[in-house]
Short mmCIF file of C-alpha atoms in Angstrom, two decimals:
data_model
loop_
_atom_site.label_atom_id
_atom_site.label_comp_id
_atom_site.label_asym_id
_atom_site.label_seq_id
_atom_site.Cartn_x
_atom_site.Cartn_y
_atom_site.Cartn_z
CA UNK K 4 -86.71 -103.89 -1.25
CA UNK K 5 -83.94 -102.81 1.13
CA UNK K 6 -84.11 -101.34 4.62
CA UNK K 7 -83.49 -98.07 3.91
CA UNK K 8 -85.76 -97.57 1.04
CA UNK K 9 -89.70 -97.26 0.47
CA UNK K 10 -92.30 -100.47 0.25
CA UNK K 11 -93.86 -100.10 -3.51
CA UNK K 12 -97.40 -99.55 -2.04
CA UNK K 13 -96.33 -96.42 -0.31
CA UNK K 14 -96.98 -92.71 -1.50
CA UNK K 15 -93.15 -91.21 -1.44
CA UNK K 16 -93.26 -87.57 -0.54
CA UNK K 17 -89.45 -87.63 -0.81
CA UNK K 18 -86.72 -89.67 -1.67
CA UNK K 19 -83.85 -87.96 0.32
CA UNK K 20 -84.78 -88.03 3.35
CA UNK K 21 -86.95 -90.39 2.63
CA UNK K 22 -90.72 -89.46 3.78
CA UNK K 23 -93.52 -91.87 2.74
CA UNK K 24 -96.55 -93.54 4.26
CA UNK K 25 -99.55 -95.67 3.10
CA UNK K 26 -102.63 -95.22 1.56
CA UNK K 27 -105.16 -95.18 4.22
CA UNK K 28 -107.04 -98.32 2.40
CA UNK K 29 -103.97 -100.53 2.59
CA UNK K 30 -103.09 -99.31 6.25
CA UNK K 31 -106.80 -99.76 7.60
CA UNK K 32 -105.92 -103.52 6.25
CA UNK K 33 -104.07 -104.14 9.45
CA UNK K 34 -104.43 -103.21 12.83
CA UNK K 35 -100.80 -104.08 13.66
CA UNK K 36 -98.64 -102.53 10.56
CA UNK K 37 -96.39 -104.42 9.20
CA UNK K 38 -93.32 -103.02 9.47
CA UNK K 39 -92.76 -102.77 5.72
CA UNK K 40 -95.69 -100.27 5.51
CA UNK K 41 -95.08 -98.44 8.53
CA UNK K 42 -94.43 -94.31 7.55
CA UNK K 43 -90.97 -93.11 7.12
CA UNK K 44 -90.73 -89.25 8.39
CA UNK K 45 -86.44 -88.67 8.28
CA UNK K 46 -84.91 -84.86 8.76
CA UNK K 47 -81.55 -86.60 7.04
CA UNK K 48 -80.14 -89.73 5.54
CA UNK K 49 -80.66 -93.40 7.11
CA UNK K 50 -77.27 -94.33 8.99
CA UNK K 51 -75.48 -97.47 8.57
CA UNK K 52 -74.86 -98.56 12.27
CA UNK K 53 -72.73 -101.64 13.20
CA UNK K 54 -74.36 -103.25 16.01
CA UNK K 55 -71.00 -104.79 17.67
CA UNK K 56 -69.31 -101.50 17.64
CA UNK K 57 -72.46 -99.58 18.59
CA UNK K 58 -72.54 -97.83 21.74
CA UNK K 59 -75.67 -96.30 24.09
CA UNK K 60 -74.25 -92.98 26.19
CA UNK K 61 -76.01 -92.08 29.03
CA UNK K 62 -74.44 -89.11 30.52
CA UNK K 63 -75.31 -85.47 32.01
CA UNK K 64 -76.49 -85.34 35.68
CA UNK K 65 -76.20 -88.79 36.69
CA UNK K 66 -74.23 -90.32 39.39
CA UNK K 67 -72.42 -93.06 37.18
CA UNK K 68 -72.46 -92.26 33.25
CA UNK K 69 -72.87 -95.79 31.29
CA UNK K 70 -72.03 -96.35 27.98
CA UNK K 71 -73.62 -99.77 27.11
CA UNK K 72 -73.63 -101.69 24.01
CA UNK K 73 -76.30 -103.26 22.46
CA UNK K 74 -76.26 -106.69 23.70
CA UNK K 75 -75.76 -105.00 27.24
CA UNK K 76 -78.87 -103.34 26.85
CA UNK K 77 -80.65 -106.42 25.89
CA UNK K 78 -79.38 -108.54 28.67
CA UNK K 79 -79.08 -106.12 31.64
CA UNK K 80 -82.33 -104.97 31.43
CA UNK K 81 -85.60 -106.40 31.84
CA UNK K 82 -87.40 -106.50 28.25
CA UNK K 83 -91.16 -105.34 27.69
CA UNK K 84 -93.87 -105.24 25.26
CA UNK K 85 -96.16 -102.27 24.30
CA UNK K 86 -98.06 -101.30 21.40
CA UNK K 87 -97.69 -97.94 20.49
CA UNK K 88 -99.16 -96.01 17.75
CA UNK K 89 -96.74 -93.57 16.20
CA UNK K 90 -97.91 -90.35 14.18
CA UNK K 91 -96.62 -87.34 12.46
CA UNK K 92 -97.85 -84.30 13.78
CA UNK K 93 -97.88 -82.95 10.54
CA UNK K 94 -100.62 -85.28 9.50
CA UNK K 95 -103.09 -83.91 7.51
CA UNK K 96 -101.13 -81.19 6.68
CA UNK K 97 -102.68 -80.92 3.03
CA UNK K 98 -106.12 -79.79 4.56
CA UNK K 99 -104.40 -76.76 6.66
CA UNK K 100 -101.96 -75.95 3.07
CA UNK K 101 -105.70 -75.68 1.01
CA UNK K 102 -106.82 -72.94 3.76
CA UNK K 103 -103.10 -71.40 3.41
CA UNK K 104 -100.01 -71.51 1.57
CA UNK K 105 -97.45 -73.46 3.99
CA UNK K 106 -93.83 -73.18 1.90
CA UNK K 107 -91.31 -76.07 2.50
CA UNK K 108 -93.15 -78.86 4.31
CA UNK K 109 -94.51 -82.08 3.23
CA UNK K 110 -98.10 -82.08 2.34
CA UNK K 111 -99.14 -84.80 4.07
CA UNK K 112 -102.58 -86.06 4.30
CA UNK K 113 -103.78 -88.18 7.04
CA UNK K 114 -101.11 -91.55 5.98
CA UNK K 115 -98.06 -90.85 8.70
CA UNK K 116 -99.39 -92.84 11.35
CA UNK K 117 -98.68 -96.59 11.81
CA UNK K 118 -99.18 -99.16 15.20
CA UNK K 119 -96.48 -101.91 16.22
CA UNK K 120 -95.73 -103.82 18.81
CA UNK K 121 -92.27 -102.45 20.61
CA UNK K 122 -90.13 -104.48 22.36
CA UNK K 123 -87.51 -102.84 24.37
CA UNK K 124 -86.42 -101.82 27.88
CA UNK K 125 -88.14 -99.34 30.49
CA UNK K 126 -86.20 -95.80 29.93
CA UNK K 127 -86.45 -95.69 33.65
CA UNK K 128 -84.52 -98.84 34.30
CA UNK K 129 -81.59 -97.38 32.74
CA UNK K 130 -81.95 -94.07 33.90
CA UNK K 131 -81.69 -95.60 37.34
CA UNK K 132 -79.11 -97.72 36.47
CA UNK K 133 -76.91 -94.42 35.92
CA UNK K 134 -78.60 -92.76 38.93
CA UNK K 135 -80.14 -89.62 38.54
CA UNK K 136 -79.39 -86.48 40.16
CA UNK K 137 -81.52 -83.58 42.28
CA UNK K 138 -80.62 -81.18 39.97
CA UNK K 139 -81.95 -82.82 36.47
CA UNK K 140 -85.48 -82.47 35.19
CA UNK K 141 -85.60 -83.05 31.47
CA UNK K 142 -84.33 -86.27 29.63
CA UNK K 143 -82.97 -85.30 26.35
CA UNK K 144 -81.94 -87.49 23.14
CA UNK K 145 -79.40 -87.45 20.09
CA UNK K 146 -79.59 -89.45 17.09
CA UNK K 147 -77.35 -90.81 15.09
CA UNK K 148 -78.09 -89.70 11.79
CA UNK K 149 -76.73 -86.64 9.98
CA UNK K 150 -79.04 -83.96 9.59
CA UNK K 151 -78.68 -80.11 8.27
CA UNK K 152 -80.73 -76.88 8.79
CA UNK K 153 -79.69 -73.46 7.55
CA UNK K 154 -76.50 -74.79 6.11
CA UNK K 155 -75.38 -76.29 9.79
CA UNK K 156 -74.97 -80.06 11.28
CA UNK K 157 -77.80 -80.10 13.60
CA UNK K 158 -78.42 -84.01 13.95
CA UNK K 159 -81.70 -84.95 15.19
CA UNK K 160 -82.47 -84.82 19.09
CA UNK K 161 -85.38 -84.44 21.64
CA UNK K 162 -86.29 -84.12 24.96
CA UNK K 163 -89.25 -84.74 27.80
CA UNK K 164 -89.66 -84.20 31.00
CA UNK K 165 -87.85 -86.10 33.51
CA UNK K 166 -91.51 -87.15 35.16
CA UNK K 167 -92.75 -88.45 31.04
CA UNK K 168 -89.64 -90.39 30.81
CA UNK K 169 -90.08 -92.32 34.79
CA UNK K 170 -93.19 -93.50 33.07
CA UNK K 171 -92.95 -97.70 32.35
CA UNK K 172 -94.28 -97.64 28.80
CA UNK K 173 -91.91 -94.89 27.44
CA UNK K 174 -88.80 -97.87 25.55
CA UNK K 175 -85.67 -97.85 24.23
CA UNK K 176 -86.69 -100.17 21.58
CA UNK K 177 -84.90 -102.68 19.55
CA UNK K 178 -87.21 -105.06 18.33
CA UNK K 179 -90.30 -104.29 16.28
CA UNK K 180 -93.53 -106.23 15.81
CA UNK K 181 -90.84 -109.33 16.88
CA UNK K 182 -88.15 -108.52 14.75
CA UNK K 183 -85.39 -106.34 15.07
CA UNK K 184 -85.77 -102.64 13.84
CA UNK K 185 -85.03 -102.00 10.42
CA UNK K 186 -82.53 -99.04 9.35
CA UNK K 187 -84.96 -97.43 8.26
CA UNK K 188 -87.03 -97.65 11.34
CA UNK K 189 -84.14 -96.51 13.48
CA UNK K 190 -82.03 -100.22 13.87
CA UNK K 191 -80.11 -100.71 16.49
CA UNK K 192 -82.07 -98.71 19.36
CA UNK K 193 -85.05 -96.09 19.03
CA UNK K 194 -87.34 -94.23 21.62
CA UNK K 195 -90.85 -94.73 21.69
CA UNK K 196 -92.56 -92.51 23.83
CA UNK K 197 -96.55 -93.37 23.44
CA UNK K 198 -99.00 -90.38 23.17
CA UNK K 199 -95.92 -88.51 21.62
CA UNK K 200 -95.85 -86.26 18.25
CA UNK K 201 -93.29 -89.09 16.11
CA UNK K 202 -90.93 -86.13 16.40
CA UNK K 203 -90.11 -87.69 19.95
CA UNK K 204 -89.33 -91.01 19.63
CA UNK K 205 -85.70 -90.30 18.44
CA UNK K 206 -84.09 -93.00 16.01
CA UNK K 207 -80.72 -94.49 15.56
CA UNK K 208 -80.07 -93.11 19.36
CA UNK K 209 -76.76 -92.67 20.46
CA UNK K 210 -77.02 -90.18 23.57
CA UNK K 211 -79.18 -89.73 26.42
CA UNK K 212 -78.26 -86.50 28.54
CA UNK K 213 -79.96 -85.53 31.46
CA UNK K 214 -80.09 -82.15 31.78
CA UNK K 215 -82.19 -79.04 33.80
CA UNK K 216 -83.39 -77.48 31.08
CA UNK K 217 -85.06 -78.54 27.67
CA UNK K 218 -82.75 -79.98 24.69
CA UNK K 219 -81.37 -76.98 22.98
CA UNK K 220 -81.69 -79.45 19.25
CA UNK K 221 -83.16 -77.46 16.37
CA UNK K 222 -85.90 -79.74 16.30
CA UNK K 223 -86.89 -79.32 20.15
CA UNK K 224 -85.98 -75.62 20.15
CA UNK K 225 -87.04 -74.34 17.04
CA UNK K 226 -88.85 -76.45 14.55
CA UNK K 227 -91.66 -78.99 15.99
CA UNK K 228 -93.36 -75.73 18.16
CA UNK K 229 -96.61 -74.61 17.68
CA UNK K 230 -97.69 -70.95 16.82
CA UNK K 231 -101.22 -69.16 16.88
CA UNK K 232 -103.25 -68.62 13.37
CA UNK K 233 -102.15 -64.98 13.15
CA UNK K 234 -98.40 -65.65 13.05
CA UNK K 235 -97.82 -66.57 9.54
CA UNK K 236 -93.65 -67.43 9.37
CA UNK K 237 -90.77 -68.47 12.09
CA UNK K 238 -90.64 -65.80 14.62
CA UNK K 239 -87.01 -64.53 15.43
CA UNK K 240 -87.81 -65.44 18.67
CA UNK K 241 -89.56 -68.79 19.02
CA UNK K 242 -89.38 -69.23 23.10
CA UNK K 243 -92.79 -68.15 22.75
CA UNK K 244 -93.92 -71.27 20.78
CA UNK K 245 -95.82 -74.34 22.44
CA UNK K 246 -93.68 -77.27 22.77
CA UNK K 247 -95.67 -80.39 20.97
CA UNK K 248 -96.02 -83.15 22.86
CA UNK K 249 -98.71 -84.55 23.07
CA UNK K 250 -101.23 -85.84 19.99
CA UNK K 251 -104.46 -84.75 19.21
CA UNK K 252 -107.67 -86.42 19.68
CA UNK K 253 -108.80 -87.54 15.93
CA UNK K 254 -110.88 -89.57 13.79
CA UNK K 255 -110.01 -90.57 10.23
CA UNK K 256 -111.80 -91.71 7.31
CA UNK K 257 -109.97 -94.26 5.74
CA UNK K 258 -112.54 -96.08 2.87
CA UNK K 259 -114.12 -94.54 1.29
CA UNK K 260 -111.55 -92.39 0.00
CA UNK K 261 -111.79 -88.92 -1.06
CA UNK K 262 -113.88 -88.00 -4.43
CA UNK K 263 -114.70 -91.58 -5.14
CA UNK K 264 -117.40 -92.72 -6.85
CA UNK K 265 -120.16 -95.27 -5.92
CA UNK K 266 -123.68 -96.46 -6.15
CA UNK K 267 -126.09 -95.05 -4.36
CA UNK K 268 -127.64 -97.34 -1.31
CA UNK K 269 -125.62 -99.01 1.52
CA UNK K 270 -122.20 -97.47 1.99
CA UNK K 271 -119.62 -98.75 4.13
CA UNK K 272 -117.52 -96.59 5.94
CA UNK K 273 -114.16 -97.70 8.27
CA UNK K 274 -111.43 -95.29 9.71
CA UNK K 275 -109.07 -95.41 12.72
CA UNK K 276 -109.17 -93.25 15.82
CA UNK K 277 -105.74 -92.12 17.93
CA UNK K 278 -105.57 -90.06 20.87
CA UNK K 279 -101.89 -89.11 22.72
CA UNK K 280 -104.00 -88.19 25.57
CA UNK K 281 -104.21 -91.69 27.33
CA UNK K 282 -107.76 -91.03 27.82
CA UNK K 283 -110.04 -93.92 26.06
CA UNK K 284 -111.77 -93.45 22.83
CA UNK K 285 -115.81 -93.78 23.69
CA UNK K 286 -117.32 -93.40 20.22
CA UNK K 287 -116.64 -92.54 16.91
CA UNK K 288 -119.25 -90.54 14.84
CA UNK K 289 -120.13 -89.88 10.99
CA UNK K 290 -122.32 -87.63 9.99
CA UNK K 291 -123.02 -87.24 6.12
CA UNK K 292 -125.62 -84.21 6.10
CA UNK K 293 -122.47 -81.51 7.18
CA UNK K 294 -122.72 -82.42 11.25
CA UNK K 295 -127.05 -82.49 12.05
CA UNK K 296 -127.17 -85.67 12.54
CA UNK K 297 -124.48 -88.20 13.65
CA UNK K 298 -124.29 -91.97 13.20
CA UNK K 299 -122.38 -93.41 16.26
CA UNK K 300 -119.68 -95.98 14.41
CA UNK K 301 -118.82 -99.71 15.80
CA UNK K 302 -115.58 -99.35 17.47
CA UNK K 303 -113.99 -102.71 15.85
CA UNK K 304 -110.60 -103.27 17.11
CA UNK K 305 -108.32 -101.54 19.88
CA UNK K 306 -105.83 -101.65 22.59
CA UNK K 307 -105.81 -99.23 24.85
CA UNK K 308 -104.12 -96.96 26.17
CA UNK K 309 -101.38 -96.10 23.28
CA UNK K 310 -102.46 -97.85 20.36
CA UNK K 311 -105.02 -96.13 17.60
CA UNK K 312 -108.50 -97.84 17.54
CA UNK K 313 -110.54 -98.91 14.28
CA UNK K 314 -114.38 -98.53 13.44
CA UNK K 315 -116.95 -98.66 11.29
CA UNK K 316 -120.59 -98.17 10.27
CA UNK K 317 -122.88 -97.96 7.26
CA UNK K 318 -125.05 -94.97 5.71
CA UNK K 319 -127.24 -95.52 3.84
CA UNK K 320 -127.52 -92.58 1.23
CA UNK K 321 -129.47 -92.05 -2.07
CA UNK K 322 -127.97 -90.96 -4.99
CA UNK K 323 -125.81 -87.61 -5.25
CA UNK K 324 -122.44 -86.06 -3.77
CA UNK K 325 -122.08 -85.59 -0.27
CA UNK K 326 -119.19 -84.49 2.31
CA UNK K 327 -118.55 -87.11 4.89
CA UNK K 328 -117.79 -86.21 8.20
CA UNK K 329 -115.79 -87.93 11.06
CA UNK K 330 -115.43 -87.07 14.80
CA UNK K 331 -114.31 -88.99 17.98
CA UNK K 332 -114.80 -88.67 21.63
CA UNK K 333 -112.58 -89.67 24.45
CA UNK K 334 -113.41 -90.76 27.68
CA UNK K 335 -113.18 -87.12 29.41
CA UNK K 336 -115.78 -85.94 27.06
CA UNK K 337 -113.42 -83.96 24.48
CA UNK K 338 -114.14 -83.84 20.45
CA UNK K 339 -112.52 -82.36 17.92
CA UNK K 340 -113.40 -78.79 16.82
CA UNK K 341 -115.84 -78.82 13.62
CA UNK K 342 -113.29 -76.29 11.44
CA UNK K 343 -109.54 -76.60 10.65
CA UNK K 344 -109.25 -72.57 9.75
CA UNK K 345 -109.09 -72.17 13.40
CA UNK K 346 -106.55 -74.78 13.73
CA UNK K 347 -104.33 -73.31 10.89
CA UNK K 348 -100.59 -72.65 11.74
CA UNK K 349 -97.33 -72.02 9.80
CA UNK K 350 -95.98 -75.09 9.62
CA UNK K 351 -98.72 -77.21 9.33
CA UNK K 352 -99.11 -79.10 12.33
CA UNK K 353 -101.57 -80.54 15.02
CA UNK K 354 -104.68 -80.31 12.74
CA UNK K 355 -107.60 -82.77 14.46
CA UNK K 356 -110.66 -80.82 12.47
CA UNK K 357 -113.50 -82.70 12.23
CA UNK K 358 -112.19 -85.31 8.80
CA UNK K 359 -114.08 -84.85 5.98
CA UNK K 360 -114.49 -86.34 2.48
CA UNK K 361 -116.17 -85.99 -0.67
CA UNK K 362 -118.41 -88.68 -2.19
CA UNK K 363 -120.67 -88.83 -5.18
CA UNK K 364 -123.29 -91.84 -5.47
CA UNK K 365 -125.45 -92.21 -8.89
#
């Protein structure tokens, strides 16, 4: 296999860009994902970077612009460790496209969501490093890669607020569950910004501007915004939309999988849980007569505050079909809301409905 192309395990939405992530079975394998299996969500194609010719701008309003290479980075900086989960916010996509037609987007179920171990330095080291002036409030990041919208070069950028990005456990990451990033994972130097739609964490970066406004990139602007139910395509205007930060609270079923079939008697269900939030998952519940009565799952692995959690429990159910249901809590006392039509938005995104599945035991 080679870095810039898909592990054979994984379900390929596309091929160029290359979109793909793994069947929830095989990803609920491992709580760390190996990074051969962790989802691939590109706008364009994977650059080819040279490492010794590479260069890190950091420019806008600060004092003393830098432009740093990549051993610089490595060796000026303190390094840190911090396991992030990383998600899609157009996960479970394919439940929102059955209420609606969504044209042009991936129909992704609940697979674009992996957890690794980043190693990398603080954002705020470096942003001190180049001094940062009165006047800036938003931190804003270019890729490298080539990417086009509506027959224009766009390239792939972001931005957060100046306070997210002063944060310790938002990286500029090199190194990836101990080895280095692949190309396909954004090799030589990515952002990871935990709690974060994926959108965020911009790969293959070459610029960080610090600026008093939000990045003007098509992807910050325009595309990765979120719109009310009743508007049904891309407003002329979308200054209205909400900027997504932020992930959802939400529980997945991950085996049993949808429409399988088993014997009746002892089931046993497992899933993962991920909130952006920061706010601790307390339980995890499945309920398998439509949401009467709940079964409070064993929360079996986790690291908290960024990384997804895993559970399970077992029903015990007599013979015939039945729709599983999965919810989670978080430490504030917020679920997720029982019905995805009232999540239901244009493009697809941001849907934490309560997960559901179909089963039928003889």
């Amino acid at each position: 296999m080679s870095n810039s192309s898909a592990h054979a395990l994984t379900i390929v939405y596309q091929e160029q860009p290359l979109n793909a992530g793994t069947p929830l079975p095989i990803l609920r394998r491992s709580f760390v994902t190996p990074q051969t299996l962790f989802f691939a969500r590109n706008h364009g194609s994977i650059p080819t970077i040279d490492p010794a010719t590479y260069r890190l701008h950091v420019t806008g309003m600060v004092r003393s612009p830098l432009e740093l290479s990549l051993e610089e980075l490595q060796s000026r900086f303190p390094s840190r460790i911090i396991m992030a989960t990383l998600q899609c916010t157009g996960s479970r996509r394919n439940e929102l496209m059955a209420l609606h037609t969504i044209p042009n987007e991936i129909p992704w179920g609940a697979e674009p969501i992996s957890n690794a171990n980043w190693r990398g330095v603080a954002l705020r080291d470096v942003l001190q490093a180049a001094g940062i002036a009165h006047e800036a409030r938003y931190v804003s990041f270019s890729g490298l890669d080539e990417v086009w919208e509506e027959g224009k070069a766009v390239g792939f950028g972001s931005s957060i607020a100046l306070e997210k990005a002063q944060v310790p456990e938002v990286l500029l990451a090199f190194e990836m569950n101990g080895e280095p990033l692949t190309p396909m994972h954004g090799f030589p130097v990515r952002v990871i910004i935990p709690g974060y739609i994926g959108a965020r964490s911009v790969k293959w970066l070459g610029t960080i501007t610090l600026q008093d406004e939000p990045s003007h990139n098509y992807f910050q602007a325009r595309a990765y915004k979120l719109f009310p139910p009743n508007v049904t395509q891309t407003p002329t205007d979308t200054s209205q939309g909400r900027m997504l930060e932020t992930l959802p609270l939400n529980a997945v079923i991950c085996i049993p999988q949808d429409r399988q079939m088993l014997e009746a008697g002892p089931v046993r269900i497992l899933g993962y849980a991920f909130t952006g939030e920061g706010s601790p998952i307390q339980r995890v519940e499945v309920s398998a007569d439509k949401g009467t009565t709940w079964t409070i799952a064993t929360i079996t692995e986790r690291n908290d505050p960024w990384a997804w959690c895993f559970w399970e429990t077992t029903l015990d159910l007599p013979p015939g079909p039945y729709q599983l249901f999965a919810r989670a809590w978080d430490a504030t006392g917020h679920t997720q809301p029982a019905d995805a039509r009232q999540l239901w938005n244009f493009k697809g995104y941001a849907n934490n409905a309560w997960h559901r599945i179909r089963l039928h035991l003889a």
